[in-house]
């Protein structure tokens, strides 16, 4: 591949400055102002972005295999004669809109980021940036993801191979038609792109799977357990880690103790008694959603509500499209991953699905007993030779490197690329990694994502889920079968290995401690069918929801499901629980009432915490706030001042966490710190740790205020202290400051990112360009970026992330109403469809997100399955 050198080898920042509903960019070309114009065009746009303008193409414009219409937001609606043609069209438009995103995702999974983005030695931060890129490349090469994806593709049924091949053809044909690769390529110094192969679509999907359930995150966790226990004795398990709010689970315990409901036992052997099981906090927290049965909806049809909450990025982490293939009965709309076909969150006329992050466990370390020569390992007393391949690493501006990578019957050896800290924890042991994604050739979630579009009943839907491997998600379903019967359902989606039980120091460590690879009997015994996954169908309550909280109680055996753990509710699932309980008690309601929760920023949790502080005030634990000392020093006095602010916030806003109100910032900070403070032994061992413990207390306190005792008072005072430390890290307030100055100070506080600019009293949200490519490992998630200097910003008025509404993280709010007279849906993909800064669809949805952040539910537009009056149309045939 050719690359032309530039002064800076990485992406220059691209500034998006958005004002109050106005986008500060060049106006769209005159020929696009009238969106009723019809363009029969398959060629690229002059700017290379492909979505705006373009010349007449030599491809036929009538009697074609494929019709692609863009709505006013640039979302493509693909109508095709066959599903193969539709996949070709999807590949074409994804390359048109997101070619750089496709390329970087592919490079990351191939372990080739340093080849294109390493810095020259003379450049600032070159050593640190290059080390991060090279380390990530080494890990990806060790996992051999590219070859694994190729093996999965080769094992697929011919019908799926043809679909992925058509998808890759669409990408390649669009690249061939482009007059230029685009701005991001130009600024990265990349002037050509290799052809996309069909198996590269699997890489794109696997890349997202790594975000939701990181292989290296699992490796890190198991290494820590190994380091702690390798002398035969483990550190004691704190009750903070084992206390669980059982009532928070949404999957009920079977009345007869049998799981799955079809009659299987929970495990091959009965759970071992008196073994403390570690249920660590969920690592990934993103998204929320719910489904409501027809009994609670006017008209008698179910509703699906999805609020994926991945931080807003330019371009979006998701790609939105609608696909219609009459010959196969397909008419579906949803979002998937750029670089891959299939839908993750979607709907058609009969079924719908939304997901939240699951954080499942899809990998185990395998400890190998290596012979003295180091060329083989022992299994069942016999030596098995390593298979070694030489990996050559091209590193931009640096000499090429070569690294031998060893493979085993279990999977690749990963200890060869451990960093110094990991080598210390390994203690000289050689480790391979066993991965679900590499253990099921011919099966992949892409197949599920395709089959979901065809589903016309709950049975069809569940059949599609049998292909699901990763990403690990909680899936919520609502739909109306072809025969008119409606259902709602919840499924934890991941492929669960049948693990052999492991005990260390008398403790159940299955799935959390390396497998002893010297005996083949210790290896995974296969994979469990879908019914073993936590799931619930048509519950009596009439609703199901997920806010990344624990779906099952401790009755569900960790030998089966060691991935998604936690102590109960998150702060957002608590809010959903409260709203849905209230709506169920007063229902049925119109679908619009459920849809309106997208802009619901009330905090029932904060109102409950204020009530608890007032009880403490009534008991004399918190003194009356005199208001004289503007910077109180003692915790009781600070609690009194904080209570004054919280009351003022509650009375002024009605309990709404709106960033425009200065009191909201410290209120939101206190809510978050209540979860942090809940990690203490006295509180956590009673209620559960972190957010789960805080939410558990809130729910019980609402029923019985007498549960507020000494441990709970200590917890709340600790939350006060932590809030003060975060809000005022230095002593900037003094006796001469006015109360108005104090509130102005509060208006600049961002509990997640520190201080950021304020516009007209509204806190700004940083919207980076290509941020979705920055994370090169869980430990670097807040620091690694391919853009190394300036972070561009878009000023977004937003609601806070611990409420149901959150404009700064609402990556595709969607509601689907299965109304009797036809499906209705609303959805909004921000910031826009295109990654090209010169495109009118680069940031055209920022204004709508600001409106959503201000509480305007009308900012989320209708999202029909089919366009009645398309703005721009392209018709063409596959070559």
PDB file of C-alpha atoms in Angstrom, residues 265-359:
ATOM      1  CA  UNK A 265     -30.067 -29.297  35.817  1.00  0.00           C
ATOM      2  CA  UNK A 266     -28.075 -26.185  36.654  1.00  0.00           C
ATOM      3  CA  UNK A 267     -24.719 -27.954  36.405  1.00  0.00           C
ATOM      4  CA  UNK A 268     -23.279 -31.435  35.863  1.00  0.00           C
ATOM      5  CA  UNK A 269     -22.581 -31.657  39.578  1.00  0.00           C
ATOM      6  CA  UNK A 270     -24.338 -29.999  42.462  1.00  0.00           C
ATOM      7  CA  UNK A 271     -22.879 -26.643  43.509  1.00  0.00           C
ATOM      8  CA  UNK A 272     -20.190 -27.058  46.119  1.00  0.00           C
ATOM      9  CA  UNK A 273     -21.338 -25.887  49.562  1.00  0.00           C
ATOM     10  CA  UNK A 274     -19.905 -22.978  51.513  1.00  0.00           C
ATOM     11  CA  UNK A 275     -17.799 -21.644  48.645  1.00  0.00           C
ATOM     12  CA  UNK A 276     -17.826 -17.879  48.403  1.00  0.00           C
ATOM     13  CA  UNK A 277     -18.476 -16.874  44.811  1.00  0.00           C
ATOM     14  CA  UNK A 278     -16.986 -13.573  43.693  1.00  0.00           C
ATOM     15  CA  UNK A 279     -19.565 -11.450  41.898  1.00  0.00           C
ATOM     16  CA  UNK A 280     -17.474  -8.467  40.843  1.00  0.00           C
ATOM     17  CA  UNK A 281     -19.075  -5.242  39.560  1.00  0.00           C
ATOM     18  CA  UNK A 282     -20.038  -5.249  35.886  1.00  0.00           C
ATOM     19  CA  UNK A 283     -17.106  -3.855  33.919  1.00  0.00           C
ATOM     20  CA  UNK A 284     -19.018  -2.361  30.989  1.00  0.00           C
ATOM     21  CA  UNK A 285     -21.939  -0.024  31.662  1.00  0.00           C
ATOM     22  CA  UNK A 286     -23.622   1.266  28.575  1.00  0.00           C
ATOM     23  CA  UNK A 287     -27.234   1.564  27.503  1.00  0.00           C
ATOM     24  CA  UNK A 288     -30.636   0.840  28.929  1.00  0.00           C
ATOM     25  CA  UNK A 289     -33.942  -0.318  27.569  1.00  0.00           C
ATOM     26  CA  UNK A 290     -37.257  -1.916  28.329  1.00  0.00           C
ATOM     27  CA  UNK A 291     -40.181  -3.703  26.722  1.00  0.00           C
ATOM     28  CA  UNK A 292     -43.816  -3.401  27.797  1.00  0.00           C
ATOM     29  CA  UNK A 293     -46.497  -6.011  27.136  1.00  0.00           C
ATOM     30  CA  UNK A 294     -49.690  -5.133  25.305  1.00  0.00           C
ATOM     31  CA  UNK A 295     -51.729  -5.279  28.529  1.00  0.00           C
ATOM     32  CA  UNK A 296     -49.984  -2.077  29.656  1.00  0.00           C
ATOM     33  CA  UNK A 297     -50.351  -0.252  26.329  1.00  0.00           C
ATOM     34  CA  UNK A 298     -53.448   1.381  24.896  1.00  0.00           C
ATOM     35  CA  UNK A 299     -54.390  -0.655  21.842  1.00  0.00           C
ATOM     36  CA  UNK A 300     -53.110  -3.901  23.353  1.00  0.00           C
ATOM     37  CA  UNK A 301     -49.826  -4.115  21.425  1.00  0.00           C
ATOM     38  CA  UNK A 302     -46.309  -4.152  22.981  1.00  0.00           C
ATOM     39  CA  UNK A 303     -43.756  -1.325  22.927  1.00  0.00           C
ATOM     40  CA  UNK A 304     -39.949  -1.501  22.744  1.00  0.00           C
ATOM     41  CA  UNK A 305     -37.800   1.315  24.166  1.00  0.00           C
ATOM     42  CA  UNK A 306     -34.069   1.422  23.472  1.00  0.00           C
ATOM     43  CA  UNK A 307     -31.515   3.917  24.725  1.00  0.00           C
ATOM     44  CA  UNK A 308     -28.009   2.738  23.784  1.00  0.00           C
ATOM     45  CA  UNK A 309     -25.673   4.966  25.770  1.00  0.00           C
ATOM     46  CA  UNK A 310     -22.273   4.870  24.172  1.00  0.00           C
ATOM     47  CA  UNK A 311     -20.608   8.260  24.405  1.00  0.00           C
ATOM     48  CA  UNK A 312     -21.348  10.443  21.383  1.00  0.00           C
ATOM     49  CA  UNK A 313     -18.604  10.354  18.778  1.00  0.00           C
ATOM     50  CA  UNK A 314     -18.018  11.690  15.303  1.00  0.00           C
ATOM     51  CA  UNK A 315     -18.736   9.518  13.404  1.00  0.00           C
ATOM     52  CA  UNK A 316     -21.116   7.387  15.416  1.00  0.00           C
ATOM     53  CA  UNK A 317     -20.014   3.975  16.626  1.00  0.00           C
ATOM     54  CA  UNK A 318     -23.186   2.662  14.928  1.00  0.00           C
ATOM     55  CA  UNK A 319     -24.337   2.577  11.317  1.00  0.00           C
ATOM     56  CA  UNK A 320     -28.069   2.935  10.591  1.00  0.00           C
ATOM     57  CA  UNK A 321     -29.860   1.514   7.550  1.00  0.00           C
ATOM     58  CA  UNK A 322     -33.214   0.150   6.409  1.00  0.00           C
ATOM     59  CA  UNK A 323     -33.345  -2.932   4.178  1.00  0.00           C
ATOM     60  CA  UNK A 324     -36.277  -4.259   2.128  1.00  0.00           C
ATOM     61  CA  UNK A 325     -36.208  -7.514   0.148  1.00  0.00           C
ATOM     62  CA  UNK A 326     -39.750  -8.447  -0.880  1.00  0.00           C
ATOM     63  CA  UNK A 327     -38.748 -11.860  -2.197  1.00  0.00           C
ATOM     64  CA  UNK A 328     -37.640 -12.898   1.300  1.00  0.00           C
ATOM     65  CA  UNK A 329     -40.233 -10.974   3.293  1.00  0.00           C
ATOM     66  CA  UNK A 330     -37.601  -8.644   4.756  1.00  0.00           C
ATOM     67  CA  UNK A 331     -38.378  -5.071   5.732  1.00  0.00           C
ATOM     68  CA  UNK A 332     -36.129  -4.120   8.665  1.00  0.00           C
ATOM     69  CA  UNK A 333     -34.460  -1.036  10.064  1.00  0.00           C
ATOM     70  CA  UNK A 334     -31.779  -0.770  12.693  1.00  0.00           C
ATOM     71  CA  UNK A 335     -28.174  -0.194  13.617  1.00  0.00           C
ATOM     72  CA  UNK A 336     -25.127  -2.393  13.297  1.00  0.00           C
ATOM     73  CA  UNK A 337     -21.374  -1.934  13.069  1.00  0.00           C
ATOM     74  CA  UNK A 338     -19.745  -0.173  10.143  1.00  0.00           C
ATOM     75  CA  UNK A 339     -17.730  -2.797   8.310  1.00  0.00           C
ATOM     76  CA  UNK A 340     -20.217  -5.568   8.938  1.00  0.00           C
ATOM     77  CA  UNK A 341     -23.737  -6.548   7.809  1.00  0.00           C
ATOM     78  CA  UNK A 342     -26.442  -7.576  10.218  1.00  0.00           C
ATOM     79  CA  UNK A 343     -28.324  -5.583  12.824  1.00  0.00           C
ATOM     80  CA  UNK A 344     -27.863  -5.451  16.602  1.00  0.00           C
ATOM     81  CA  UNK A 345     -30.697  -3.102  17.563  1.00  0.00           C
ATOM     82  CA  UNK A 346     -33.520  -3.333  15.027  1.00  0.00           C
ATOM     83  CA  UNK A 347     -37.195  -3.718  14.229  1.00  0.00           C
ATOM     84  CA  UNK A 348     -39.403  -5.022  11.481  1.00  0.00           C
ATOM     85  CA  UNK A 349     -43.162  -5.407  11.199  1.00  0.00           C
ATOM     86  CA  UNK A 350     -43.227  -8.310  13.679  1.00  0.00           C
ATOM     87  CA  UNK A 351     -40.197  -8.244  15.991  1.00  0.00           C
ATOM     88  CA  UNK A 352     -37.848  -5.768  17.636  1.00  0.00           C
ATOM     89  CA  UNK A 353     -34.722  -5.925  19.771  1.00  0.00           C
ATOM     90  CA  UNK A 354     -32.687  -3.502  21.823  1.00  0.00           C
ATOM     91  CA  UNK A 355     -29.555  -4.373  23.795  1.00  0.00           C
ATOM     92  CA  UNK A 356     -27.447  -3.239  26.719  1.00  0.00           C
ATOM     93  CA  UNK A 357     -23.833  -4.195  27.428  1.00  0.00           C
ATOM     94  CA  UNK A 358     -23.469  -7.603  29.022  1.00  0.00           C
ATOM     95  CA  UNK A 359     -19.812  -7.847  29.962  1.00  0.00           C
TER      96      UNK A 359
END
